[in-house]
Coordinates of C-alpha atoms in Angstrom, one line a residue:
M65 CA 6.4 15.4 -16.7
A66 CA 7.9 13.9 -13.6
D67 CA 11.2 12.0 -13.5
V68 CA 11.1 8.4 -12.4
Y69 CA 14.4 6.6 -11.8
F70 CA 14.6 2.8 -12.5
A71 CA 17.2 0.2 -11.5
N72 CA 16.9 -3.2 -13.1
L73 CA 17.8 -6.4 -11.3
R74 CA 20.9 -7.5 -13.2
A75 CA 24.1 -7.7 -11.2
R76 CA 27.6 -9.1 -12.0
S77 CA 29.5 -7.5 -9.2
H78 CA 29.0 -6.1 -5.7
H79 CA 28.8 -2.6 -7.2
E80 CA 25.5 -3.7 -8.9
S81 CA 23.8 -5.3 -5.9
K82 CA 20.2 -4.3 -5.0
I83 CA 21.7 -2.6 -1.9
Q84 CA 23.9 -0.4 -4.0
K85 CA 21.1 0.3 -6.4
I86 CA 18.8 1.5 -3.6
R87 CA 21.5 3.9 -2.4
R88 CA 22.1 5.2 -6.0
L89 CA 18.3 5.6 -6.5
F90 CA 18.2 7.7 -3.3
D91 CA 20.8 10.1 -4.8
A92 CA 19.5 10.1 -8.3
A93 CA 15.9 11.0 -7.2
G94 CA 17.1 13.9 -5.2
F95 CA 16.1 12.7 -1.8
D96 CA 19.0 14.7 -0.3
R97 CA 16.7 17.7 -0.9
V98 CA 13.7 15.9 0.6
V99 CA 15.5 15.0 3.8
R100 CA 17.2 17.9 5.7
P101 CA 19.6 17.8 8.6
G102 CA 17.8 17.6 11.9
D103 CA 14.6 16.2 10.4
L104 CA 12.4 13.6 12.1
T105 CA 12.0 11.4 9.0
A106 CA 9.2 8.9 8.6
V107 CA 10.2 5.8 6.6
K108 CA 6.7 4.6 5.8
L109 CA 6.4 1.0 4.8
H110 CA 4.2 -2.1 5.4
V111 CA 5.8 -4.7 7.7
G112 CA 3.4 -7.4 6.4
E113 CA 0.6 -9.3 8.2
R114 CA 1.8 -12.4 10.2
G115 CA 1.9 -15.2 7.6
C116 CA 2.8 -12.9 4.7
D117 CA 6.4 -13.2 3.5
T118 CA 6.6 -10.8 0.5
Y119 CA 6.8 -7.5 2.3
I120 CA 9.9 -5.3 1.6
N121 CA 13.1 -6.9 2.8
P122 CA 14.3 -5.1 6.0
V123 CA 17.8 -5.1 4.6
F124 CA 16.5 -2.9 1.8
A125 CA 14.9 -0.6 4.3
R126 CA 18.2 -0.3 6.2
Q127 CA 19.8 1.3 3.1
V128 CA 17.2 4.1 3.1
V129 CA 17.7 4.5 6.9
D130 CA 21.4 4.8 6.5
K131 CA 21.1 7.3 3.7
V132 CA 18.8 9.4 5.9
K133 CA 21.4 9.2 8.7
E134 CA 24.0 10.4 6.3
R135 CA 21.9 13.5 5.9
R136 CA 22.2 14.0 9.8
A137 CA 18.4 13.4 10.1
H138 CA 16.6 11.0 12.5
P139 CA 14.7 8.2 10.7
F140 CA 12.0 6.0 12.2
I141 CA 10.1 3.0 10.6
T142 CA 6.4 3.6 10.7
D143 CA 2.9 2.3 9.8
T144 CA -0.6 2.6 11.2
G145 CA -3.1 0.2 12.8
T146 CA -5.4 -2.0 10.7
L147 CA -9.2 -1.8 10.3
Y148 CA -9.5 -5.6 10.5
A149 CA -8.7 -7.9 13.3
G150 CA -5.2 -9.3 12.9
S151 CA -1.6 -9.2 14.0
R152 CA -1.3 -5.4 13.5
A153 CA -4.6 -4.2 15.0
D154 CA -2.9 -2.2 17.8
A155 CA 0.6 -0.8 18.3
V156 CA 1.7 -3.5 20.6
R157 CA 0.9 -6.4 18.3
H158 CA 2.0 -4.4 15.3
T159 CA 5.4 -3.7 16.8
V160 CA 5.8 -7.4 17.7
T161 CA 4.9 -8.4 14.1
A162 CA 7.4 -5.9 12.7
I163 CA 10.2 -7.3 14.9
E164 CA 9.2 -10.9 13.9
H165 CA 9.5 -9.8 10.3
G166 CA 13.0 -8.4 10.8
F167 CA 12.2 -4.7 11.4
D168 CA 14.0 -4.5 14.6
Y169 CA 16.8 -1.9 15.4
A170 CA 19.6 -4.4 15.0
V171 CA 18.6 -4.9 11.3
V172 CA 17.1 -1.6 10.1
G173 CA 19.0 0.8 12.4
A174 CA 15.9 2.8 13.4
P175 CA 13.1 2.4 15.9
V176 CA 9.6 1.2 14.9
I177 CA 7.0 3.8 15.9
I178 CA 3.3 3.1 15.1
A179 CA 2.1 6.5 13.8
D180 CA -1.5 6.5 15.1
G181 CA -0.8 5.5 18.7
I182 CA -1.5 2.5 20.8
S183 CA -5.1 2.0 19.7
G184 CA -5.4 4.2 16.6
G185 CA -6.6 7.3 18.4
Y186 CA -3.6 9.6 17.6
W187 CA -4.6 11.5 14.5
R188 CA -5.6 14.9 13.2
E189 CA -7.9 16.3 10.6
V190 CA -6.2 17.6 7.4
A191 CA -8.2 19.7 4.9
V192 CA -8.3 18.4 1.4
G193 CA -11.5 20.0 -0.1
G194 CA -12.2 16.9 -2.1
N195 CA -15.3 15.6 -3.8
H196 CA -15.9 13.0 -1.0
F197 CA -14.1 14.6 2.0
E198 CA -13.6 18.2 3.1
S199 CA -11.0 16.8 5.5
V200 CA -9.3 13.5 6.2
R201 CA -7.9 11.8 9.3
I202 CA -4.1 11.3 9.2
A203 CA -2.0 9.7 11.8
G204 CA -0.3 12.1 14.2
G205 CA 3.1 10.5 13.8
I206 CA 3.0 11.1 10.0
L207 CA 2.0 14.7 10.5
D208 CA 4.7 15.3 13.2
A209 CA 7.5 14.1 10.9
E210 CA 9.2 16.9 8.9
S211 CA 10.0 14.6 5.9
M212 CA 8.9 11.2 4.8
L213 CA 10.2 8.4 2.5
V214 CA 7.5 6.0 1.3
L215 CA 8.7 2.5 0.5
S216 CA 6.0 0.5 -1.3
H217 CA 5.8 -3.1 -2.4
V218 CA 3.8 -3.1 -5.6
K219 CA 1.2 -5.8 -5.8
G220 CA -2.5 -6.4 -6.6
H221 CA -5.4 -5.3 -4.6
D222 CA -9.0 -6.6 -4.7
L223 CA -10.5 -3.1 -4.5
A224 CA -7.9 -0.5 -5.6
G225 CA -6.8 -2.7 -8.5
F226 CA -3.2 -2.5 -7.5
G227 CA -1.3 -1.1 -4.6
G228 CA 1.7 1.2 -4.8
A229 CA 2.7 4.6 -3.4
I230 CA -0.8 6.1 -3.5
K231 CA -2.4 3.3 -1.6
N232 CA 0.5 3.3 0.9
L233 CA -0.1 6.9 1.6
A234 CA -3.9 6.6 1.8
M235 CA -4.5 3.5 3.8
G236 CA -1.0 3.4 5.4
C237 CA -1.1 6.9 6.8
A238 CA -4.7 6.8 8.1
P239 CA -5.9 5.4 11.5
P240 CA -8.5 2.7 11.5
S241 CA -11.3 5.3 11.5
G242 CA -9.8 6.8 8.4
K243 CA -9.5 3.5 6.7
A244 CA -13.2 2.9 7.5
E245 CA -14.0 6.2 5.8
Q246 CA -12.2 5.2 2.7
H247 CA -13.9 1.8 2.4
A248 CA -17.5 2.8 3.1
G249 CA -18.9 0.2 0.7
R250 CA -21.3 -2.5 1.9
P251 CA -21.5 -6.1 1.0
C252 CA -24.6 -8.0 -0.3
F253 CA -25.4 -11.4 1.3
E254 CA -27.0 -14.1 -0.8
T255 CA -28.8 -15.9 2.0
E256 CA -29.8 -19.0 -0.1
A257 CA -26.1 -19.6 -1.0
C258 CA -25.0 -19.4 2.6
K259 CA -23.9 -22.8 4.1
G260 CA -23.7 -21.5 7.7
C261 CA -19.9 -22.2 8.1
G262 CA -19.5 -19.0 10.2
R263 CA -16.2 -17.9 8.8
C264 CA -17.6 -14.4 8.0
V265 CA -18.7 -14.1 11.6
Q266 CA -15.2 -15.0 12.8
V267 CA -13.4 -12.5 10.6
C268 CA -15.7 -9.5 10.9
P269 CA -13.9 -6.8 13.0
Q270 CA -17.1 -5.0 13.9
A271 CA -19.4 -8.0 14.7
A272 CA -21.6 -6.9 11.8
V273 CA -22.4 -10.6 10.9
T274 CA -24.1 -13.2 13.1
L275 CA -25.5 -16.7 12.5
V276 CA -29.2 -17.0 12.8
E277 CA -30.8 -20.4 12.2
G278 CA -27.7 -21.6 10.4
R279 CA -27.5 -18.6 8.0
A280 CA -25.4 -15.4 8.0
R281 CA -27.3 -12.3 9.0
F282 CA -25.8 -8.9 8.1
N283 CA -26.2 -5.7 10.2
P284 CA -25.2 -2.8 7.8
E285 CA -25.2 -0.3 10.7
R286 CA -22.1 -2.0 12.1
C287 CA -20.3 -2.6 8.8
V288 CA -17.2 -0.6 7.9
G289 CA -16.8 -2.1 4.4
C290 CA -13.5 -3.7 4.9
G291 CA -14.4 -6.8 2.7
D292 CA -13.0 -9.4 5.1
C293 CA -16.3 -11.3 5.1
M294 CA -16.3 -11.5 1.3
R295 CA -12.7 -12.8 1.2
S296 CA -13.5 -15.4 3.8
C297 CA -16.6 -16.9 2.1
G298 CA -15.9 -20.1 0.1
E299 CA -19.4 -20.3 -1.2
G300 CA -19.5 -17.0 -3.1
A301 CA -22.5 -15.9 -0.9
I302 CA -21.0 -12.4 -0.2
E303 CA -20.4 -9.8 -2.9
F304 CA -19.9 -6.1 -3.3
D305 CA -21.8 -4.2 -6.0
W306 CA -18.6 -3.5 -7.9
T307 CA -20.4 -1.5 -10.7
T308 CA -21.2 1.2 -8.2
E309 CA -18.5 0.8 -5.4
I310 CA -15.1 0.6 -7.1
R311 CA -14.7 4.2 -8.5
P312 CA -16.0 5.9 -5.4
F313 CA -13.6 3.8 -3.3
V314 CA -10.7 4.7 -5.5
E315 CA -11.6 8.4 -5.3
R316 CA -11.8 8.3 -1.5
L317 CA -8.4 6.5 -1.4
C318 CA -6.8 9.2 -3.6
E319 CA -8.2 12.1 -1.4
Y320 CA -6.8 10.4 1.7
A321 CA -3.4 10.1 -0.1
L322 CA -3.5 13.9 -0.8
G323 CA -4.1 14.5 2.9
A324 CA -1.1 12.4 3.9
V325 CA 1.3 14.7 2.0
R326 CA -0.6 18.0 2.2
G327 CA 1.7 19.6 4.8
K328 CA 5.0 18.4 3.2
P329 CA 5.6 20.0 -0.2
G330 CA 8.9 18.9 -1.6
R331 CA 9.5 16.8 1.5
V332 CA 8.3 13.3 0.5
G333 CA 10.2 10.7 -1.6
Y334 CA 8.9 7.4 -3.0
I335 CA 10.6 4.1 -3.7
N336 CA 8.5 1.3 -5.3
F337 CA 9.8 -2.3 -5.3
L338 CA 8.6 -4.3 -8.3
L339 CA 9.5 -7.6 -6.7
A340 CA 7.3 -10.6 -5.8
I341 CA 4.3 -9.0 -7.4
T342 CA 1.5 -11.0 -5.8
P343 CA -2.3 -10.8 -6.4
D344 CA -3.0 -9.6 -2.9
C345 CA -2.1 -6.8 -0.5
D346 CA 0.5 -7.7 2.2
C347 CA -2.4 -7.3 4.7
V348 CA -3.5 -10.9 4.0
P349 CA -1.9 -13.6 6.2
W350 CA -0.4 -15.4 3.2
S351 CA 1.6 -14.8 0.0
D352 CA 0.4 -16.2 -3.3
A353 CA 2.8 -16.8 -6.2
A354 CA 4.0 -13.8 -8.2
I355 CA 2.0 -13.1 -11.3
V356 CA 4.9 -11.7 -13.4
P357 CA 8.7 -11.9 -13.1
D358 CA 10.6 -9.5 -10.8
I359 CA 11.2 -6.2 -12.6
G360 CA 13.3 -3.7 -10.6
I361 CA 13.1 -0.8 -8.2
L362 CA 11.8 2.8 -8.9
A363 CA 12.3 6.1 -7.1
S364 CA 10.7 9.5 -7.6
T365 CA 9.4 12.5 -5.8
D366 CA 6.0 12.1 -7.5
P367 CA 3.6 9.4 -6.2
V368 CA 1.4 9.4 -9.2
A369 CA 4.2 9.2 -11.7
I370 CA 6.0 6.4 -9.9
D371 CA 2.7 4.4 -9.7
H372 CA 2.0 5.0 -13.3
A373 CA 5.4 3.8 -14.3
S374 CA 5.0 0.8 -12.0
F375 CA 1.6 0.0 -13.5
D376 CA 3.0 0.2 -17.0
L377 CA 6.1 -1.9 -16.2
V378 CA 4.0 -4.7 -14.7
N379 CA 1.6 -4.7 -17.6
S380 CA 4.5 -4.8 -20.1
E381 CA 5.6 -8.3 -18.8
R382 CA 4.2 -11.6 -19.8
G383 CA 2.2 -13.3 -17.0
I384 CA 3.6 -16.4 -15.3
A385 CA 1.7 -19.6 -15.8
R386 CA 0.0 -21.5 -13.0
T387 CA -0.7 -18.4 -10.9
A388 CA -3.8 -16.5 -10.0
L389 CA -3.4 -14.6 -13.3
G390 CA -6.1 -16.4 -15.4
E391 CA -6.3 -14.0 -18.3
H392 CA -4.6 -10.8 -19.6
T393 CA -1.3 -12.7 -19.6
A394 CA 0.2 -11.2 -22.8
P395 CA 2.6 -8.2 -22.7
G396 CA 0.6 -4.9 -22.7
E397 CA -2.5 -6.4 -21.1
D398 CA -3.8 -5.2 -17.6
K399 CA -2.4 -7.9 -15.3
F400 CA -4.2 -6.6 -12.3
R401 CA -7.6 -6.8 -14.0
G402 CA -6.6 -10.3 -15.1
I403 CA -6.8 -11.2 -11.4
W404 CA -9.7 -8.9 -10.2
D405 CA -11.8 -8.4 -13.4
Y406 CA -14.0 -5.7 -11.8
T407 CA -11.1 -3.4 -10.8
D408 CA -9.7 -0.4 -12.6
G409 CA -6.1 0.4 -11.5
G410 CA -5.7 3.1 -14.2
Y411 CA -8.5 5.1 -12.7
Q412 CA -6.5 5.4 -9.5
I413 CA -3.7 7.2 -11.4
D414 CA -6.2 9.4 -13.4
Y415 CA -8.1 10.6 -10.3
A416 CA -5.0 11.2 -8.3
A417 CA -3.6 13.4 -11.0
R418 CA -6.9 15.2 -11.4
I419 CA -6.9 16.3 -7.7
G420 CA -3.3 17.5 -7.8
L421 CA -1.6 14.6 -6.0
G422 CA 1.0 14.4 -8.8
D423 CA 1.7 14.2 -12.5
A424 CA 0.4 11.1 -14.4
S425 CA 3.0 11.7 -17.2
Y426 CA 6.5 10.5 -16.5
R427 CA 10.0 10.2 -17.9
L428 CA 11.6 6.8 -17.0
I429 CA 15.4 7.2 -16.5
E430 CA 17.4 4.0 -16.0
I431 CA 20.4 4.3 -13.7

């Protein structure tokens, strides 16, 4: 059973601010043993797509950076390039977006270094011996770091069910080619429902969709399974076969997460922020309303345990009215399935534990 440390959001003095609680969580979770003097320490987080505003507050990231520096280690803020076209598709635009969102040196006290290089080509194979992958592609900057602290904004996700530490490791530590390996599913196009608006053509990062005689035509040989076309379609003409695609996707995701930490036993710590818990990943260029109230901040050295605790805490809340949460609003019900009814967030935890990424059982300790 893994220890997961929890700080609620109540504060009546400066000693109880979120800033102080993050620093106390760092100490309580034993991150002083994760980060050693002289380490190059990756502070892995998601800076948010341009248009999103619910990514982790850079001021919170600064507290982690400062604690790493107190250990006489050398922190850097990091992430990897995206599979889809957007404001983080290469290291240049990604760094500009990070600075626009407050992740510049003056605020966070550490440089931003995109871990997979300028165009996503800096990565190495890591053996995992999984059911889907013998080896996975992990960004070179992640592998080069001696230690890593993974800061995750917990939220919904239309494929994984929800996103926390496991997804941050899997997608966030992989180059675009590794992200493509994880997705791998293919959409189904209902030609008769297509109105020929062309939005799917515009968003496809691989030019797998074209307009022919006013209808979308799909080329599966070019598709990487990112799902951008489906999200862009207002007519419901594009769908995935969720009955066959969801669980294999989750399994591939977990095997990639295992590869991200394979070379760092005892050298990775996790902080999950249960704040602004939105329906979508921070990869989308907007931020929908939160589906449950803000809950608190968690820290652990076990990615499966911290995600399980996060999942349970979100589901223990009552859903907020007039949000994307149309059902499963009562305490104890699966809020993420209330948004994406075909997803299975609990399977992510089960499979990750099964392959040895961490322990699904946890002890919640409030500080």
